[in-house]
Tab-separated table of N, CA and C and ligand atoms in Angstrom:
chain	number	residue	atom	x	y	z
A	1	MET	N	0.794	-1.016	0.301
A	1	MET	CA	-0.089	0.058	0.249
A	1	MET	C	1.122	1.359	-0.047
A	2	THR	N	0.652	1.925	-1.060
A	2	THR	CA	1.591	3.502	-1.165
A	2	THR	C	1.133	4.718	-0.486
A	3	ASN	N	1.798	5.639	-0.228
A	3	ASN	CA	1.667	6.646	0.988
A	3	ASN	C	1.749	7.358	-0.324
A	4	LEU	N	0.868	8.401	-0.242
A	4	LEU	CA	1.152	9.372	-1.017
A	4	LEU	C	1.877	10.410	-1.156
A	5	ASN	N	2.332	10.892	0.503
A	5	ASN	CA	3.646	11.597	0.663
A	5	ASN	C	5.123	11.165	0.462
A	6	GLU	N	5.331	9.581	0.390
A	6	GLU	CA	6.239	9.412	0.053
A	6	GLU	C	6.247	9.453	-1.511
A	7	SER	N	5.418	9.045	-2.191
A	7	SER	CA	5.376	8.972	-3.775
A	7	SER	C	5.007	10.508	-4.465
A	8	ARG	N	4.718	11.697	-3.535
A	8	ARG	CA	4.324	12.675	-4.188
A	8	ARG	C	5.247	13.534	-5.245
A	9	GLU	N	6.514	13.293	-4.916
A	9	GLU	CA	7.610	14.288	-5.877
A	9	GLU	C	7.707	13.379	-7.199
A	10	ALA	N	7.685	11.794	-6.758
A	10	ALA	CA	7.816	10.789	-7.877
A	10	ALA	C	6.507	11.077	-8.718
A	11	LEU	N	5.510	11.618	-8.169
A	11	LEU	CA	4.491	11.508	-9.072
A	11	LEU	C	4.500	12.911	-10.045
A	12	ILE	N	4.687	13.704	-9.219
A	12	ILE	CA	4.848	14.939	-10.289
A	12	ILE	C	5.778	14.566	-11.371
A	13	ALA	N	7.166	14.506	-10.614
A	13	ALA	CA	8.628	14.352	-11.670
A	13	ALA	C	8.055	13.114	-12.892
A	14	ALA	N	7.196	12.642	-12.517
A	14	ALA	CA	6.371	11.847	-13.991
A	14	ALA	C	5.669	12.334	-14.651
A	15	ALA	N	4.766	13.299	-14.462
A	15	ALA	CA	3.816	14.355	-14.802
A	15	ALA	C	5.064	15.009	-15.786
A	16	ARG	N	5.630	15.390	-14.918
A	16	ARG	CA	6.741	16.676	-16.086
A	16	ARG	C	7.730	15.990	-16.771
A	17	THR	N	7.897	14.754	-16.776
A	17	THR	CA	8.612	13.846	-17.952
A	17	THR	C	7.415	13.599	-19.121
A	18	ALA	N	6.323	13.257	-18.571
A	18	ALA	CA	5.297	12.977	-19.463
A	18	ALA	C	4.670	13.957	-20.671
A	19	VAL	N	4.996	15.303	-19.992
A	19	VAL	CA	4.554	16.348	-20.925
A	19	VAL	C	5.262	16.553	-21.956
A	20	ASN	N	6.528	16.164	-21.992
A	20	ASN	CA	7.640	15.762	-23.269
A	20	ASN	C	6.737	15.232	-24.262
A	21	SER	N	6.064	14.277	-24.028
A	21	SER	CA	5.877	13.157	-25.350
A	21	SER	C	4.475	13.779	-25.447
A	22	ALA	N	3.747	15.017	-25.383
A	22	ALA	CA	2.763	15.575	-25.884
A	22	ALA	C	2.874	15.722	-27.448
A	23	TYR	N	1.608	15.593	-27.907
A	23	TYR	CA	1.599	15.785	-29.563
A	23	TYR	C	0.482	16.461	-29.689
A	24	ALA	N	0.982	17.864	-29.912
A	24	ALA	CA	-0.016	19.211	-29.670
A	24	ALA	C	0.318	20.146	-30.570
A	25	PRO	N	0.276	19.609	-31.913
A	25	PRO	CA	0.762	20.777	-33.017
A	25	PRO	C	-0.169	21.513	-32.993
A	26	TYR	N	-1.418	21.484	-33.054
A	26	TYR	CA	-2.997	22.494	-33.226
A	26	TYR	C	-3.172	23.405	-32.338
A	27	SER	N	-2.826	22.797	-30.866
A	27	SER	CA	-3.105	23.818	-29.535
A	27	SER	C	-1.737	24.443	-29.247
A	28	ASN	N	-0.777	23.608	-29.352
A	28	ASN	CA	0.628	23.800	-28.747
A	28	ASN	C	0.644	23.896	-27.075
A	29	PHE	N	-0.429	23.261	-26.877
A	29	PHE	CA	-0.575	23.206	-25.254
A	29	PHE	C	-0.389	21.687	-24.918
A	30	HIS	N	0.755	21.696	-24.251
A	30	HIS	CA	1.229	20.292	-24.229
A	30	HIS	C	1.033	20.025	-22.595
A	31	VAL	N	0.306	18.376	-22.290
A	31	VAL	CA	0.021	18.659	-21.046
A	31	VAL	C	0.526	17.058	-20.699
A	32	GLY	N	0.713	16.674	-19.090
A	32	GLY	CA	1.476	15.819	-18.832
A	32	GLY	C	0.331	15.181	-17.788
A	33	ALA	N	0.145	13.876	-17.693
A	33	ALA	CA	-0.464	13.285	-16.564
A	33	ALA	C	-0.042	12.456	-15.810
A	34	ALA	N	0.401	11.907	-14.563
A	34	ALA	CA	0.746	10.791	-13.924
A	34	ALA	C	-0.329	10.211	-12.582
A	35	LEU	N	-0.677	9.098	-12.917
A	35	LEU	CA	-1.666	8.001	-11.916
A	35	LEU	C	-0.748	7.523	-10.819
A	36	LEU	N	-0.970	7.465	-9.704
A	36	LEU	CA	-0.458	6.483	-8.789
A	36	LEU	C	-1.257	5.662	-8.133
A	37	PHE	N	-0.951	4.591	-8.060
A	37	PHE	CA	-1.760	3.289	-7.684
A	37	PHE	C	-1.417	2.732	-6.286
A	38	GLU	N	-2.213	2.141	-5.689
A	38	GLU	CA	-1.746	1.664	-4.458
A	38	GLU	C	-0.603	0.719	-4.505
A	39	ASP	N	-0.172	0.315	-5.273
A	39	ASP	CA	0.840	-0.701	-5.154
A	39	ASP	C	1.991	-0.162	-5.871
A	40	GLY	N	2.045	1.220	-5.657
A	40	GLY	CA	3.098	2.206	-5.565
A	40	GLY	C	3.206	2.371	-7.512
A	41	ALA	N	2.925	1.925	-8.223
A	41	ALA	CA	3.278	2.178	-9.376
A	41	ALA	C	2.584	3.343	-10.267
A	42	ILE	N	3.209	3.935	-10.862
A	42	ILE	CA	2.870	5.153	-11.748
A	42	ILE	C	2.613	5.035	-13.149
A	43	VAL	N	1.633	5.157	-13.449
A	43	VAL	CA	1.311	5.435	-14.972
A	43	VAL	C	1.159	6.635	-15.396
A	44	THR	N	1.700	6.858	-16.743
A	44	THR	CA	1.715	8.215	-17.141
A	44	THR	C	0.863	8.413	-18.704
A	45	GLY	N	0.612	9.798	-19.338
A	45	GLY	CA	0.047	10.290	-20.008
A	45	GLY	C	0.157	11.608	-20.581
A	46	ALA	N	0.175	11.431	-21.661
A	46	ALA	CA	0.370	12.946	-22.688
A	46	ALA	C	-0.899	13.171	-23.756
A	47	ASN	N	-1.619	14.237	-23.884
A	47	ASN	CA	-2.206	14.596	-24.730
A	47	ASN	C	-1.796	14.245	-26.210
A	48	VAL	N	-3.010	14.188	-27.118
A	48	VAL	CA	-2.461	13.464	-28.270
A	48	VAL	C	-3.796	14.320	-29.094
A	49	GLU	N	-3.053	14.843	-29.714
A	49	GLU	CA	-3.869	15.780	-30.783
A	49	GLU	C	-4.345	15.204	-32.361
A	50	ASN	N	-5.462	15.430	-32.592
A	50	ASN	CA	-5.756	14.976	-34.059
A	50	ASN	C	-5.876	16.016	-35.274
A	51	ALA	N	-5.963	15.984	-36.424
A	51	ALA	CA	-6.230	16.951	-37.145
A	51	ALA	C	-7.281	17.326	-37.272
A	52	SER	N	-8.645	16.144	-37.026
A	52	SER	CA	-9.896	16.558	-36.684
A	52	SER	C	-9.961	17.020	-35.320
A	53	TYR	N	-9.944	18.213	-34.955
A	53	TYR	CA	-9.291	18.724	-33.344
A	53	TYR	C	-10.218	18.035	-32.642
A	54	GLY	N	-11.457	18.069	-32.695
A	54	GLY	CA	-12.542	17.300	-31.788
A	54	GLY	C	-12.243	16.016	-31.391
A	55	LEU	N	-11.290	15.202	-32.143
A	55	LEU	CA	-11.044	13.905	-31.506
A	55	LEU	C	-9.728	14.016	-30.887
A	56	SER	N	-9.321	15.207	-30.518
A	56	SER	CA	-7.831	14.852	-29.566
A	56	SER	C	-8.155	14.344	-27.901
A	57	LEU	N	-7.312	13.633	-27.588
A	57	LEU	CA	-7.611	13.209	-26.231
A	57	LEU	C	-6.632	13.758	-25.259
A	58	CYS	N	-7.201	13.927	-24.101
A	58	CYS	CA	-5.939	15.137	-22.932
A	58	CYS	C	-5.479	13.328	-22.482
A	59	ALA	N	-4.202	14.390	-21.630
A	59	ALA	CA	-3.124	13.526	-21.291
A	59	ALA	C	-4.068	12.460	-20.147
A	60	GLU	N	-4.857	12.969	-18.958
A	60	GLU	CA	-5.183	12.024	-18.220
A	60	GLU	C	-6.226	11.077	-18.870
A	61	THR	N	-6.557	11.331	-19.654
A	61	THR	CA	-7.592	10.330	-20.952
A	61	THR	C	-6.577	9.136	-20.865
A	62	VAL	N	-5.440	9.376	-21.720
A	62	VAL	CA	-4.296	8.525	-22.343
A	62	VAL	C	-3.885	7.707	-21.083
A	63	ALA	N	-3.373	8.340	-20.349
A	63	ALA	CA	-3.262	7.962	-18.820
A	63	ALA	C	-4.052	6.591	-18.448
A	64	CYS	N	-5.477	6.849	-18.376
A	64	CYS	CA	-6.446	5.985	-18.032
A	64	CYS	C	-6.550	4.972	-18.906
A	65	ALA	N	-6.342	5.014	-20.361
A	65	ALA	CA	-6.528	4.230	-21.181
A	65	ALA	C	-5.476	3.394	-21.126
A	66	ILE	N	-4.319	3.714	-20.585
A	66	ILE	CA	-2.729	3.084	-20.686
A	66	ILE	C	-2.947	1.935	-19.423
A	67	ALA	N	-3.419	2.540	-18.539
A	67	ALA	CA	-3.481	1.975	-17.098
A	67	ALA	C	-4.706	0.793	-17.142
A	68	SER	N	-5.634	1.092	-18.010
A	68	SER	CA	-6.921	-0.121	-18.579
A	68	SER	C	-6.222	-1.419	-19.049
A	69	HIS	N	-5.504	-0.931	-20.355
A	69	HIS	CA	-4.739	-1.803	-20.927
A	69	HIS	C	-3.642	-2.936	-20.214
A	70	ALA	N	-3.526	-2.159	-19.180
A	70	ALA	CA	-2.130	-2.534	-18.451
A	70	ALA	C	-2.771	-3.667	-17.233
A	71	GLY	N	-4.227	-3.638	-17.523
A	71	GLY	CA	-5.180	-4.412	-16.549
A	71	GLY	C	-5.506	-3.765	-15.195
A	72	ARG	N	-4.870	-2.409	-15.082
A	72	ARG	CA	-5.947	-1.805	-13.768
A	72	ARG	C	-6.879	-1.622	-13.729
A	73	ARG	N	-7.640	-1.732	-12.821
A	73	ARG	CA	-9.166	-1.455	-12.292
A	73	ARG	C	-9.171	-1.170	-11.127
A	74	GLY	N	-9.507	0.150	-10.664
A	74	GLY	CA	-9.408	0.507	-9.386
A	74	GLY	C	-7.839	0.891	-8.407
A	75	ALA	N	-7.879	1.089	-7.270
A	75	ALA	CA	-6.802	1.375	-6.574
A	75	ALA	C	-5.690	2.731	-7.076
A	76	LEU	N	-6.402	3.679	-7.337
A	76	LEU	CA	-6.304	4.855	-8.111
A	76	LEU	C	-6.233	6.001	-6.943
A	77	VAL	N	-4.832	6.069	-6.393
A	77	VAL	CA	-4.653	7.243	-5.206
A	77	VAL	C	-4.575	8.511	-5.486
A	78	ALA	N	-3.834	8.428	-6.292
A	78	ALA	CA	-3.731	10.245	-6.826
A	78	ALA	C	-3.420	10.448	-8.404
A	79	VAL	N	-3.195	11.795	-8.417
A	79	VAL	CA	-3.268	12.024	-10.000
A	79	VAL	C	-2.572	12.921	-9.823
A	80	ALA	N	-1.551	13.763	-10.866
A	80	ALA	CA	-0.897	14.797	-10.746
A	80	ALA	C	-1.110	15.444	-12.272
A	81	VAL	N	-1.399	16.481	-12.560
A	81	VAL	CA	-2.127	16.958	-14.086
A	81	VAL	C	-0.757	18.396	-14.126
A	82	LEU	N	-0.282	18.755	-15.195
A	82	LEU	CA	0.163	19.711	-15.331
A	82	LEU	C	0.484	20.209	-16.864
A	83	GLY	N	0.214	21.172	-17.262
A	83	GLY	CA	0.642	21.731	-18.865
A	83	GLY	C	0.685	23.212	-19.359
A	84	GLY	N	0.954	23.930	-20.272
A	84	GLY	CA	1.002	24.912	-20.509
A	84	GLY	C	1.538	24.999	-22.278
A	85	PRO	N	1.354	26.180	-22.966
A	85	PRO	CA	2.045	26.415	-23.796
A	85	PRO	C	3.535	26.135	-24.235
A	86	GLY	N	3.703	25.152	-25.411
A	86	GLY	CA	5.085	24.338	-25.360
A	86	GLY	C	5.434	23.655	-24.111
A	87	GLY	N	4.532	23.592	-23.349
A	87	GLY	CA	4.989	22.635	-22.359
A	87	GLY	C	5.728	23.425	-20.921
A	88	ARG	N	5.423	24.510	-21.563
A	88	ARG	CA	5.863	26.002	-20.276
A	88	ARG	C	4.874	25.778	-19.177
A	89	ILE	N	5.200	25.468	-17.787
A	89	ILE	CA	4.242	25.509	-16.822
A	89	ILE	C	3.970	26.931	-16.160
A	90	ASP	N	3.077	27.548	-15.843
A	90	ASP	CA	2.838	28.654	-15.344
A	90	ASP	C	1.876	27.918	-14.637
A	91	ALA	N	0.415	28.410	-14.543
A	91	ALA	CA	-0.696	28.440	-13.515
A	91	ALA	C	-0.884	27.102	-13.477
A	92	PRO	N	-1.891	26.206	-12.418
A	92	PRO	CA	-1.958	25.160	-12.509
A	92	PRO	C	-2.972	24.975	-13.489
A	93	ILE	N	-3.227	23.693	-13.796
A	93	ILE	CA	-4.541	23.718	-14.711
A	93	ILE	C	-5.433	22.308	-13.739
A	94	THR	N	-6.647	22.115	-14.021
A	94	THR	CA	-7.182	21.052	-13.451
A	94	THR	C	-7.757	19.931	-14.697
A	95	PRO	N	-8.057	19.219	-14.332
A	95	PRO	CA	-8.545	18.227	-15.418
A	95	PRO	C	-10.379	18.708	-16.148
A	96	CYS	N	-10.230	18.479	-17.479
A	96	CYS	CA	-11.397	18.811	-18.045
A	96	CYS	C	-12.423	17.966	-17.841
A	97	GLY	N	-13.688	18.641	-17.907
A	97	GLY	CA	-14.899	17.854	-17.554
A	97	GLY	C	-14.628	16.103	-17.873
A	98	ARG	N	-14.628	16.279	-19.414
A	98	ARG	CA	-14.474	14.876	-19.465
A	98	ARG	C	-13.610	13.876	-19.313
A	99	CYS	N	-12.590	14.412	-18.815
A	99	CYS	CA	-11.302	13.441	-18.003
A	99	CYS	C	-11.720	13.568	-16.363
A	100	ARG	N	-12.183	14.158	-15.785
A	100	ARG	CA	-12.993	14.186	-14.588
A	100	ARG	C	-14.097	12.828	-14.830
A	101	GLN	N	-14.608	12.637	-15.499
A	101	GLN	CA	-15.855	11.386	-15.710
A	101	GLN	C	-14.784	10.322	-15.936
A	102	VAL	N	-13.941	10.462	-17.049
A	102	VAL	CA	-13.028	8.694	-17.198
A	102	VAL	C	-12.285	8.912	-16.181
A	103	LEU	N	-11.644	9.506	-15.127
A	103	LEU	CA	-10.822	8.895	-13.865
A	103	LEU	C	-11.742	8.814	-12.910
A	104	ASN	N	-13.136	9.086	-13.013
A	104	ASN	CA	-14.144	8.461	-12.097
A	104	ASN	C	-13.803	7.149	-11.964
A	105	GLU	N	-14.492	7.019	-13.426
A	105	GLU	CA	-14.546	5.240	-13.779
A	105	GLU	C	-13.470	4.495	-13.140
A	106	LEU	N	-12.264	4.665	-13.167
A	106	LEU	CA	-11.093	4.091	-12.940
A	106	LEU	C	-10.860	3.846	-10.997
A	107	ALA	N	-11.693	5.195	-10.614
A	107	ALA	CA	-11.319	5.659	-9.400
A	107	ALA	C	-12.540	4.643	-8.636
A	108	ALA	N	-13.773	4.476	-9.302
A	108	ALA	CA	-15.344	4.190	-8.457
A	108	ALA	C	-14.630	2.446	-8.765
A	109	LEU	N	-14.200	2.062	-9.778
A	109	LEU	CA	-13.675	0.364	-9.429
A	109	LEU	C	-13.441	-0.073	-8.640
A	110	GLY	N	-12.203	1.069	-7.551
A	110	GLY	CA	-11.630	0.657	-6.444
A	110	GLY	C	-11.986	1.119	-5.207
A	111	SER	N	-13.107	1.775	-5.463
A	111	SER	CA	-13.786	2.837	-4.491
A	111	SER	C	-12.867	3.748	-3.717
A	112	THR	N	-12.263	4.463	-4.337
A	112	THR	CA	-11.308	5.598	-4.000
A	112	THR	C	-11.406	6.758	-4.545
A	113	ASP	N	-11.283	7.486	-3.594
A	113	ASP	CA	-11.288	9.219	-3.812
A	113	ASP	C	-10.115	9.735	-4.253
A	114	PRO	N	-9.689	9.903	-5.341
A	114	PRO	CA	-7.853	10.047	-5.615
A	114	PRO	C	-7.535	11.532	-5.237
A	115	VAL	N	-6.401	11.910	-4.941
A	115	VAL	CA	-6.094	13.180	-4.482
A	115	VAL	C	-5.749	13.722	-5.997
A	116	VAL	N	-6.094	15.259	-6.498
A	116	VAL	CA	-5.437	15.287	-7.562
A	116	VAL	C	-4.849	16.533	-7.544
A	117	LEU	N	-3.822	16.557	-7.924
A	117	LEU	CA	-2.363	17.419	-7.804
A	117	LEU	C	-2.350	18.255	-8.850
A	118	CYS	N	-2.811	19.312	-8.855
A	118	CYS	CA	-2.711	20.359	-10.112
A	118	CYS	C	-1.720	21.398	-9.914
A	119	ILE	N	-0.535	21.233	-10.807
A	119	ILE	CA	0.843	21.379	-10.693
A	119	ILE	C	0.837	22.435	-11.363
A	120	GLY	N	1.344	23.997	-10.628
A	120	GLY	CA	1.799	25.123	-11.235
A	120	GLY	C	3.379	25.403	-11.253
A	121	ALA	N	3.813	26.508	-11.748
A	121	ALA	CA	5.318	26.969	-11.532
A	121	ALA	C	5.334	27.036	-10.241
A	122	LYS	N	4.604	28.200	-9.309
A	122	LYS	CA	4.872	28.165	-8.140
A	122	LYS	C	3.738	27.718	-7.352
A	123	GLU	N	2.672	27.540	-7.692
A	123	GLU	CA	1.659	26.786	-6.850
A	123	GLU	C	1.044	25.455	-6.889
A	124	VAL	N	0.639	24.651	-6.535
A	124	VAL	CA	-0.059	23.468	-6.578
A	124	VAL	C	-1.431	23.487	-6.115
A	125	LEU	N	-2.235	23.325	-6.756
A	125	LEU	CA	-3.827	23.078	-6.167
A	125	LEU	C	-4.171	21.589	-6.045
A	126	GLU	N	-4.462	21.132	-4.768
A	126	GLU	CA	-4.104	19.873	-4.184
A	126	GLU	C	-5.940	20.002	-3.642
A	127	THR	N	-6.833	18.506	-5.098
A	127	THR	CA	-8.005	18.850	-3.993
A	127	THR	C	-8.231	17.017	-4.264
A	128	ARG	N	-9.694	16.810	-4.459
A	128	ARG	CA	-9.794	15.546	-4.901
A	128	ARG	C	-11.294	15.340	-5.983
A	129	LEU	N	-10.616	14.123	-6.683
A	129	LEU	CA	-11.874	13.705	-7.642
A	129	LEU	C	-13.047	14.376	-7.036
A	130	SER	N	-13.601	14.020	-5.901
A	130	SER	CA	-15.027	13.768	-5.639
A	130	SER	C	-15.123	15.639	-5.532
A	131	VAL	N	-14.462	16.614	-5.464
A	131	VAL	CA	-14.700	18.022	-5.461
A	131	VAL	C	-14.923	18.211	-6.571
A	132	LEU	N	-13.691	17.824	-7.455
A	132	LEU	CA	-14.111	18.145	-9.107
A	132	LEU	C	-15.187	17.697	-9.776
A	133	LEU	N	-15.460	16.527	-9.422
A	133	LEU	CA	-16.814	16.005	-10.160
A	133	LEU	C	-17.474	15.275	-9.044
A	134	PRO	N	-18.359	16.079	-8.285
A	134	PRO	CA	-19.719	15.856	-7.362
A	134	PRO	C	-20.861	15.176	-7.590
A	135	ASN	N	-21.529	14.056	-6.716
A	135	ASN	CA	-22.470	13.481	-7.305
A	135	ASN	C	-22.125	12.852	-8.559
A	136	ALA	N	-21.123	12.305	-9.060
A	136	ALA	CA	-20.500	11.600	-10.435
A	136	ALA	C	-21.518	10.493	-10.482
A	137	PHE	N	-22.244	10.244	-11.832
A	137	PHE	CA	-22.791	9.080	-12.129
A	137	PHE	C	-21.486	8.009	-12.491
A	138	GLY	N	-21.674	6.904	-12.056
A	138	GLY	CA	-20.484	5.951	-12.149
A	138	GLY	C	-21.102	4.300	-12.338
A	139	PRO	N	-19.835	3.527	-12.674
A	139	PRO	CA	-20.647	2.317	-12.519
A	139	PRO	C	-22.015	1.689	-11.714
A	140	ALA	N	-22.105	2.239	-10.164
A	140	ALA	CA	-22.651	1.715	-9.581
A	140	ALA	C	-24.325	2.234	-9.866
A	141	GLN	N	-24.612	3.668	-10.626
A	141	GLN	CA	-25.669	3.752	-11.190
A	141	GLN	C	-25.993	2.639	-12.229
A	142	LEU	N	-25.321	2.104	-12.512
A	142	LEU	CA	-25.796	0.835	-13.397
A	142	LEU	C	-26.241	-0.379	-12.855
A	143	GLY	N	-26.391	-0.506	-11.871
A	143	GLY	CA	-26.977	-1.366	-11.015
A	143	GLY	C	-26.044	-2.892	-10.900
B	1	THU	N1	-5.912	18.808	-22.523
B	1	THU	C1	-5.775	17.777	-21.447
B	1	THU	O1	-5.062	17.412	-21.957
B	1	THU	N2	-5.903	17.696	-20.085
B	1	THU	C2	-6.810	18.697	-19.487
B	1	THU	O2	-7.504	18.282	-18.949
B	1	THU	C3	-7.048	19.795	-20.275
B	1	THU	C4	-6.997	19.922	-22.049
B	1	THU	C5	-5.244	18.874	-23.794
B	1	THU	C6	-6.458	19.162	-24.851
B	1	THU	C7	-5.726	19.370	-25.931
B	1	THU	O3	-4.708	18.979	-26.731
B	1	THU	C8	-5.121	21.021	-25.335
B	1	THU	O4	-4.852	20.509	-23.780
B	1	THU	C9	-5.644	22.418	-25.336
B	1	THU	O5	-6.882	22.234	-25.024
């Protein structure tokens, strides 16, 4: 069972590294995300844009898809996200609405309420997924 305090710097560093993998030629807004699991594993993602702009995938969604493909179902402890123009980090960014829902699916499978670290150059906004997405619709609603 991992402890966020021990893994916090590694999680943020992983998100910083992930931002270098962003494919964002249209917005030039490069985003990196890192997911921390109860076994201490960290899974990362970066945004993947598309010439058909609306098909672009956010960093958090890519990280969730990679985690799912690796067999991870739940046990999501924390998420770190950062991004900015050309990958330069200034103000913290929060996960978009769609990513909140995608993160909720992974979290709900393990009944966790992950800490969300929104990393800025000087400021870190630390919150919880349940704060970003209250009264979420999830797998439990489907019975
Ligand atoms: N983006 C993310 O990767 N995550 C978010 O939570 C917000 C937005 C990406 C999508 C798009 O490639 C770029 O940032 C500009 O919106």
